[in-house]
GROMACS .gro file of C-alpha atoms in nm:
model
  129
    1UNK     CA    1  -1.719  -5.282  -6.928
    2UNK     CA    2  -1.753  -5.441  -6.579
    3UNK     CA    3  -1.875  -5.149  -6.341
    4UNK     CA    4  -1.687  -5.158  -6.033
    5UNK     CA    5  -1.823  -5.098  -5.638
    6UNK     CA    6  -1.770  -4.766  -5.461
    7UNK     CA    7  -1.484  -4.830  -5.223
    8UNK     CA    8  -1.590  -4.723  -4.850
    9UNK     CA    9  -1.256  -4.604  -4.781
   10UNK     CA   10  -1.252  -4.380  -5.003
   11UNK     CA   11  -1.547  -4.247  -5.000
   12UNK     CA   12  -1.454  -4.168  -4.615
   13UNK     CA   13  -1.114  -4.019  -4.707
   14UNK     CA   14  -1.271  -3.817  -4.938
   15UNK     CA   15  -1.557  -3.688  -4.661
   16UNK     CA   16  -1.262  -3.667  -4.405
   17UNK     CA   17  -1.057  -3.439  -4.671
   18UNK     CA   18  -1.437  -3.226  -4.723
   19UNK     CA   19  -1.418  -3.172  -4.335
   20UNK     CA   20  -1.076  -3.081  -4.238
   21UNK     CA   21  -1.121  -2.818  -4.596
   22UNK     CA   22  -1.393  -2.686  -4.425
   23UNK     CA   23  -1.271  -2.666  -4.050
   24UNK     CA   24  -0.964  -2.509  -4.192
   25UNK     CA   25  -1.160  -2.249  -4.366
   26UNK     CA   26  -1.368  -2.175  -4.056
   27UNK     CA   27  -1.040  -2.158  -3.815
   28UNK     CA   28  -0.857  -1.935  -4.052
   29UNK     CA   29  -1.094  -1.655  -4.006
   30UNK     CA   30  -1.043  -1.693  -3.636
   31UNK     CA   31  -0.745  -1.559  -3.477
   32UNK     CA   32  -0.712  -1.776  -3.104
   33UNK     CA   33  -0.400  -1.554  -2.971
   34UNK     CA   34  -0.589  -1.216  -3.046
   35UNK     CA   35  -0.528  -0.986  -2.715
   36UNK     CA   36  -0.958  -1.072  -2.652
   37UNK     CA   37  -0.878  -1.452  -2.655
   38UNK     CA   38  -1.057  -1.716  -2.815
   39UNK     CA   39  -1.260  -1.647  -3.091
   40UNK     CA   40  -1.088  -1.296  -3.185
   41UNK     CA   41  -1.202  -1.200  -3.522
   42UNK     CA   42  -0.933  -1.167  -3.831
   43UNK     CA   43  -0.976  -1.052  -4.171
   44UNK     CA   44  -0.916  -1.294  -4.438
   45UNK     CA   45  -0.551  -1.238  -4.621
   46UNK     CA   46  -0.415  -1.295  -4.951
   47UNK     CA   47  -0.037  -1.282  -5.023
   48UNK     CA   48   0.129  -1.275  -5.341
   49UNK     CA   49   0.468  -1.262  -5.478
   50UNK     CA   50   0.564  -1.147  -5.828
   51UNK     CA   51   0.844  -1.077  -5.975
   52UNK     CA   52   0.962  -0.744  -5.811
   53UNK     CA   53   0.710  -0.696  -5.504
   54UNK     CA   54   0.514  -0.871  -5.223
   55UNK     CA   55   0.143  -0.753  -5.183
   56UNK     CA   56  -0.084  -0.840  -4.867
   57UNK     CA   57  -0.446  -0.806  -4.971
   58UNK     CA   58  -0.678  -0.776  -4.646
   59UNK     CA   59  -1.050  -0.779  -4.659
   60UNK     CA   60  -1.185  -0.538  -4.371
   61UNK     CA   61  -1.550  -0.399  -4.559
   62UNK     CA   62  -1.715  -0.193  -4.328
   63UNK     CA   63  -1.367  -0.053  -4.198
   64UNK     CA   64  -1.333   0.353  -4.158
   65UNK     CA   65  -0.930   0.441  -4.288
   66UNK     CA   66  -0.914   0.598  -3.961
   67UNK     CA   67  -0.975   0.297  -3.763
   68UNK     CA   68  -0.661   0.125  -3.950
   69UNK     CA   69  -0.304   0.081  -3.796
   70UNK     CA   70  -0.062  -0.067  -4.056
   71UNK     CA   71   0.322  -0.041  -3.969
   72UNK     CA   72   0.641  -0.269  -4.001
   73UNK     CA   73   0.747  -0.409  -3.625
   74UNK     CA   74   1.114  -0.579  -3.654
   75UNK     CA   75   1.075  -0.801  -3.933
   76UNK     CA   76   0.696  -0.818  -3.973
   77UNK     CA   77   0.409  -0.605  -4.110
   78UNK     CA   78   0.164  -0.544  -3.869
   79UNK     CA   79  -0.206  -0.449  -3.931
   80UNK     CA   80  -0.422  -0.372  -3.658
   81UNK     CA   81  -0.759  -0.177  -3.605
   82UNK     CA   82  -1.086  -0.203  -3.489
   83UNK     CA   83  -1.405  -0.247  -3.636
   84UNK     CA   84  -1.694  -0.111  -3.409
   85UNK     CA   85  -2.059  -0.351  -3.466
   86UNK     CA   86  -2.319  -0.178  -3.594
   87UNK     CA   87  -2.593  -0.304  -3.393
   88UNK     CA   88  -2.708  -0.007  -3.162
   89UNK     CA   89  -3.052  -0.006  -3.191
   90UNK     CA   90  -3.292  -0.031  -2.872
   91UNK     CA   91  -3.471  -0.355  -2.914
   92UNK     CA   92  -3.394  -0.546  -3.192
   93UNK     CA   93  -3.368  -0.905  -3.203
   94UNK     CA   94  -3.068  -1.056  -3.395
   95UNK     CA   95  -3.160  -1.404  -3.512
   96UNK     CA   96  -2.821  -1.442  -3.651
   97UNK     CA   97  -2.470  -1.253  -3.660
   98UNK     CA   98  -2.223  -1.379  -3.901
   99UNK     CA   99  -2.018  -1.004  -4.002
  100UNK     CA  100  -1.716  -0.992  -3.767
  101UNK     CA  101  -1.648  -0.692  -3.546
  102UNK     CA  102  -1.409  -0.561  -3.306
  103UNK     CA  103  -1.051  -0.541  -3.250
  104UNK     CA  104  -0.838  -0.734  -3.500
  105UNK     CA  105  -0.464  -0.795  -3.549
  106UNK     CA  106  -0.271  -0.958  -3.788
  107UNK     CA  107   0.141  -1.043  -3.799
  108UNK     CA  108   0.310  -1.102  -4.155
  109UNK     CA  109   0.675  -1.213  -4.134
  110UNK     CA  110   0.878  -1.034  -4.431
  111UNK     CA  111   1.151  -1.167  -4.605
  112UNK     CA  112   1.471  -1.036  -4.515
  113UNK     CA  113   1.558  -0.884  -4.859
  114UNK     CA  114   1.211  -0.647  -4.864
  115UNK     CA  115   1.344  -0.315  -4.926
  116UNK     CA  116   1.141  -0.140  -4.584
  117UNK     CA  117   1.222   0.176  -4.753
  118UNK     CA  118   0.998   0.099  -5.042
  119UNK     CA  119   0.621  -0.060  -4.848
  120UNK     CA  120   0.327   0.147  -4.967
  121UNK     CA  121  -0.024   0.079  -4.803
  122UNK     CA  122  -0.379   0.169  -5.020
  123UNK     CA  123  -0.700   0.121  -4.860
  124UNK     CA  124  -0.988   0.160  -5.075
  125UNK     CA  125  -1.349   0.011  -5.080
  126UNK     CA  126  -1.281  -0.266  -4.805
  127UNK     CA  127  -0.991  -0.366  -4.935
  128UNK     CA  128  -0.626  -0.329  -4.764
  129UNK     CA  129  -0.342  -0.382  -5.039
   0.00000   0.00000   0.00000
């Protein structure tokens, strides 16, 4: 069997489909019409539908309950809080900061036939469900 040669346009596709993967990753943890502007943090979502409900899971580790505002506005679930840094010591030198802190907020539309009545929130171990 005749090996055949790479194709360079495909090979570029496929590093042009790598890149806009990992842009879009990067961008989705960023939310650009937060109230503090560009580069607002926002915690990662998952939403999924079965059969008789629709669940929101939100990652927020580090997050204290009490710092957590989750409540339906018109036809969308809000959830909005703050998550204070925890970098208050006197002279230390941070060679890198990668956890995401401060005020968040996040906007879910909701299907018009959610029963309102029904929307539970549980917040346990970093995770909003």
């Amino acid at each position: 069997m005749k090996r055949s040669e790479p194709d360079p346009l495909q090979e570029l596709a496929g590093v042009q489909h790598r890149m806009n993967r990992l842009f879009e990753s990067a961008m989705a943890r960023r939310d650009f019409e937060a109230e503090r502007g560009f580069g607002a943090w926002s915690p990662v979502c998952d939403v999924v539908e079965t059969a008789d409900a629709l669940q929101f899971w939100l990652e927020l580790p580090g997050l204290d309950q009490h710092h957590l505002d989750v409540r339906i506005e018109g036809d969308e679930l809000l959830v909005a809080g703050e998550l204070p840094p925890d970098r208050e010591e006197q002279g230390e030198q941070y060679h890198r900061v990668e956890r995401s802190s401060g005020r968040f907020s996040r906007r879910f539309p909701l299907p018009q036939a959610v029963d309102r009545a029904s929307i539970d929130a549980k917040y346990r171990e970093g995770l909003l469900r």
